[in-house]
Amino acid sequence: MDICCEVSKQSSLHPKPEGLVLQYGTAGFRTKAKHLDHIMFRMGLLATLRSKQTKATIGVMVTASHNPEEDNGVKLIDPMGEMLKPLWESYATQLANAEQGDLLPTLKDVINKEAIDMNQEANVFVGKDTRSSSAILSQAVLDGVSALSGHSKDYGLVTTPQLHYMVCCQNTQGKYGEATVEGYYRKLSKAFIQLTKNASNRTDDQKHLCVDGANGIGALKVREMESHLQRELQISLFNDGSKGKLNHQCGADFVKVQQKPPTGIKVSPGERCCSFDGDADRIVYYFTDSDGTFHLLDGDKMATLISTFLKELLTQVGLDLKIAVVQTAYANGSSTHYLEDTMKVLPVRCTKTGVKHLHHAAQEFDIGVYFEANGHGTVLFSQAAEEKIQQLLEDSNINDKQKRAALLLQNTVNIINQTVGDAISDMLLIEAILAIKGMTVQQWDAIYRDLPNRQLKVKVSDRRVIDTTDAERRAVSPAGLQEAIDSTVKKYTQARSFVRPSGTEDVVRVYTEADTQENADALAHEVSLAVFKLAGGVGDEPKPMK
Ligand code: NG1
Ligand code: ZN
């Protein structure tokens, strides 16, 4: 097949601005929407090649998650609904950065290296978030697919995890579920209804939840799903996109980083609330108590609740499955301490930042619960684990208590989106667990107390001068930086700190924990100064926090 003609013709309609260089980072390509048209077209081409090579459906999601409305981005989804394979991330970067005249040779290079049969059929699923730029950008993806004669299915407005789910359903021939948005709602809500049947005497108050939709796609999808939940969950939706701006002073990232409630939400003291991010793959919970103190229940608290619940069920059914929690260095020290010493859900693993690292580590266990502190996470069940649960349900020798626990496990498997962190699925799981355990959000919060912490950013001329080791917890370069951090940390009580270059922003991130907020803030300032001095800070020196 002669691909040259069609690709040349079509790509001239999506020209690359000369000299623009972008990287396929931890979250795909992400930048100002106006710079992305050629990237989208080319990712349509690449997804088509990946589909031909894997002989499976590939997904392309147009979103910039929690970034401001003006930004956009794109992520490719591999056959089982997982993140794109690293080697193909490098092809994505090469293709994105090829100047207009080099596009065909770069494309042919990928075809040759991967020995792709261009006569093989290709299928690409495309989805987009609610940004104003997303419609035109997703059309550019579709143009890329058709330039290589691939088939595409445009799912239109979907959350990122919904598109991951569709890809997995399609490539498992429906075993994972039906590859439609309705199918997704049906599978998750059925599991939710089954789970909450195990909760006795729930009042309307307990069934009520306030959701901050970040003025994004999650809000739309929660609305669509509501009727399936048969009032077992009664949602008051705020920041639904009708007035406010996407992610502006709302959403999971705002709430987590600012450690305060979003604007646009009206709640009474003690009410259970959650916030989604702009593409609904992250969620955090919170409430404000009667004296006005804000309580955040982040990814670590969710991982703790979920793993405790699963471990209890495993004990009840008598299944010997290896369960573990996977975290990153940003996990609050109290959560790690609680899991390792009190709960003894062993082992607790720490990986580098970035979902793919957590996902990968979680796959090593029968049940791997992984969460980033920022609220991105899910649970993975090995095939063996799912089979054992199924066998148990078919076993006529088990008693009623075991049967109940086995059914709970099965419905827990069904409510979870195992392909990727999913705000809607995580929300339903948390709500179900709280209902079954008869637990209030305050009781959940009291499982352990977070150590006060602070996250700051420092601008440096080249953040790559910072090299880290030990799951990013220690800096090996520049010389003297780790020593400076160590000696500063020693001055504080219960203190911990690490620095790492961000994978999504041009900054160095500083993280600290200490016995009090004042100390966490003071330590964060001291460490920021050390980064500024030793790693080539630019602009004004970091100022102490007010
Ligand atoms: P960077 O910018 O590399 O810190 C951020 C988040 C990650 C992950 C990615 C992708 C923090 C500290 N970092 O990465 O956890 O979610 O974005 O969106 O929250
Ligand atoms: Zn997101």
PDB file of C-alpha atoms in Angstrom, residues 188 191-192 195-196 233 283 285 302 305-307 309-310 313 369 371 377-379 381 408-409 411-417 422-436 444:
ATOM      1  CA  LEU A 188     -20.425  -0.665  37.919  1.00  0.00           C
ATOM      2  CA  ALA A 191     -21.910  -4.202  41.555  1.00  0.00           C
ATOM      3  CA  PHE A 192     -22.635  -1.121  43.677  1.00  0.00           C
ATOM      4  CA  LEU A 195     -22.530  -4.381  47.601  1.00  0.00           C
ATOM      5  CA  THR A 196     -24.795  -1.889  49.365  1.00  0.00           C
ATOM      6  CA  LEU A 233     -26.261   6.963  46.237  1.00  0.00           C
ATOM      7  CA  ILE A 283     -10.504  11.626  43.299  1.00  0.00           C
ATOM      8  CA  TYR A 285     -12.446  13.002  49.733  1.00  0.00           C
ATOM      9  CA  MET A 302      -8.368   5.452  50.193  1.00  0.00           C
ATOM     10  CA  LEU A 305      -9.642   1.775  53.593  1.00  0.00           C
ATOM     11  CA  ILE A 306      -9.729  -0.435  50.500  1.00  0.00           C
ATOM     12  CA  SER A 307      -6.849  -2.708  51.532  1.00  0.00           C
ATOM     13  CA  PHE A 309     -11.618  -4.077  53.593  1.00  0.00           C
ATOM     14  CA  LEU A 310     -10.102  -6.585  51.170  1.00  0.00           C
ATOM     15  CA  LEU A 313     -12.794 -10.332  53.341  1.00  0.00           C
ATOM     16  CA  VAL A 369      -3.853  -1.845  45.723  1.00  0.00           C
ATOM     17  CA  PHE A 371      -2.680   4.878  44.883  1.00  0.00           C
ATOM     18  CA  GLY A 377      -5.318   4.705  41.947  1.00  0.00           C
ATOM     19  CA  THR A 378      -7.075   1.402  41.597  1.00  0.00           C
ATOM     20  CA  VAL A 379      -6.825  -2.267  42.546  1.00  0.00           C
ATOM     21  CA  PHE A 381      -6.564  -8.682  40.774  1.00  0.00           C
ATOM     22  CA  LEU A 408     -18.573  -9.166  48.409  1.00  0.00           C
ATOM     23  CA  LEU A 409     -15.180  -9.939  46.887  1.00  0.00           C
ATOM     24  CA  ASN A 411     -18.725  -7.502  43.456  1.00  0.00           C
ATOM     25  CA  THR A 412     -15.656  -5.571  44.563  1.00  0.00           C
ATOM     26  CA  VAL A 413     -13.791  -6.968  41.555  1.00  0.00           C
ATOM     27  CA  ASN A 414     -16.683  -5.866  39.330  1.00  0.00           C
ATOM     28  CA  ILE A 415     -16.967  -2.331  40.683  1.00  0.00           C
ATOM     29  CA  ILE A 416     -13.283  -1.621  40.113  1.00  0.00           C
ATOM     30  CA  ASN A 417     -11.888  -0.338  36.837  1.00  0.00           C
ATOM     31  CA  ASP A 422     -11.051   5.972  37.877  1.00  0.00           C
ATOM     32  CA  ALA A 423     -12.773   8.652  39.981  1.00  0.00           C
ATOM     33  CA  ILE A 424     -16.287   7.271  39.391  1.00  0.00           C
ATOM     34  CA  SER A 425     -15.339   3.663  40.120  1.00  0.00           C
ATOM     35  CA  ASP A 426     -13.214   4.618  43.150  1.00  0.00           C
ATOM     36  CA  MET A 427     -16.057   6.776  44.474  1.00  0.00           C
ATOM     37  CA  LEU A 428     -18.543   3.906  44.205  1.00  0.00           C
ATOM     38  CA  LEU A 429     -16.111   1.522  45.897  1.00  0.00           C
ATOM     39  CA  ILE A 430     -15.412   3.898  48.792  1.00  0.00           C
ATOM     40  CA  GLU A 431     -19.125   4.627  49.220  1.00  0.00           C
ATOM     41  CA  ALA A 432     -19.900   0.906  49.256  1.00  0.00           C
ATOM     42  CA  ILE A 433     -17.165   0.131  51.811  1.00  0.00           C
ATOM     43  CA  LEU A 434     -18.285   2.951  54.119  1.00  0.00           C
ATOM     44  CA  ALA A 435     -21.868   1.675  53.841  1.00  0.00           C
ATOM     45  CA  ILE A 436     -20.959  -1.969  54.506  1.00  0.00           C
ATOM     46  CA  TRP A 444     -12.497   6.729  58.281  1.00  0.00           C
TER      47      TRP A 444
END
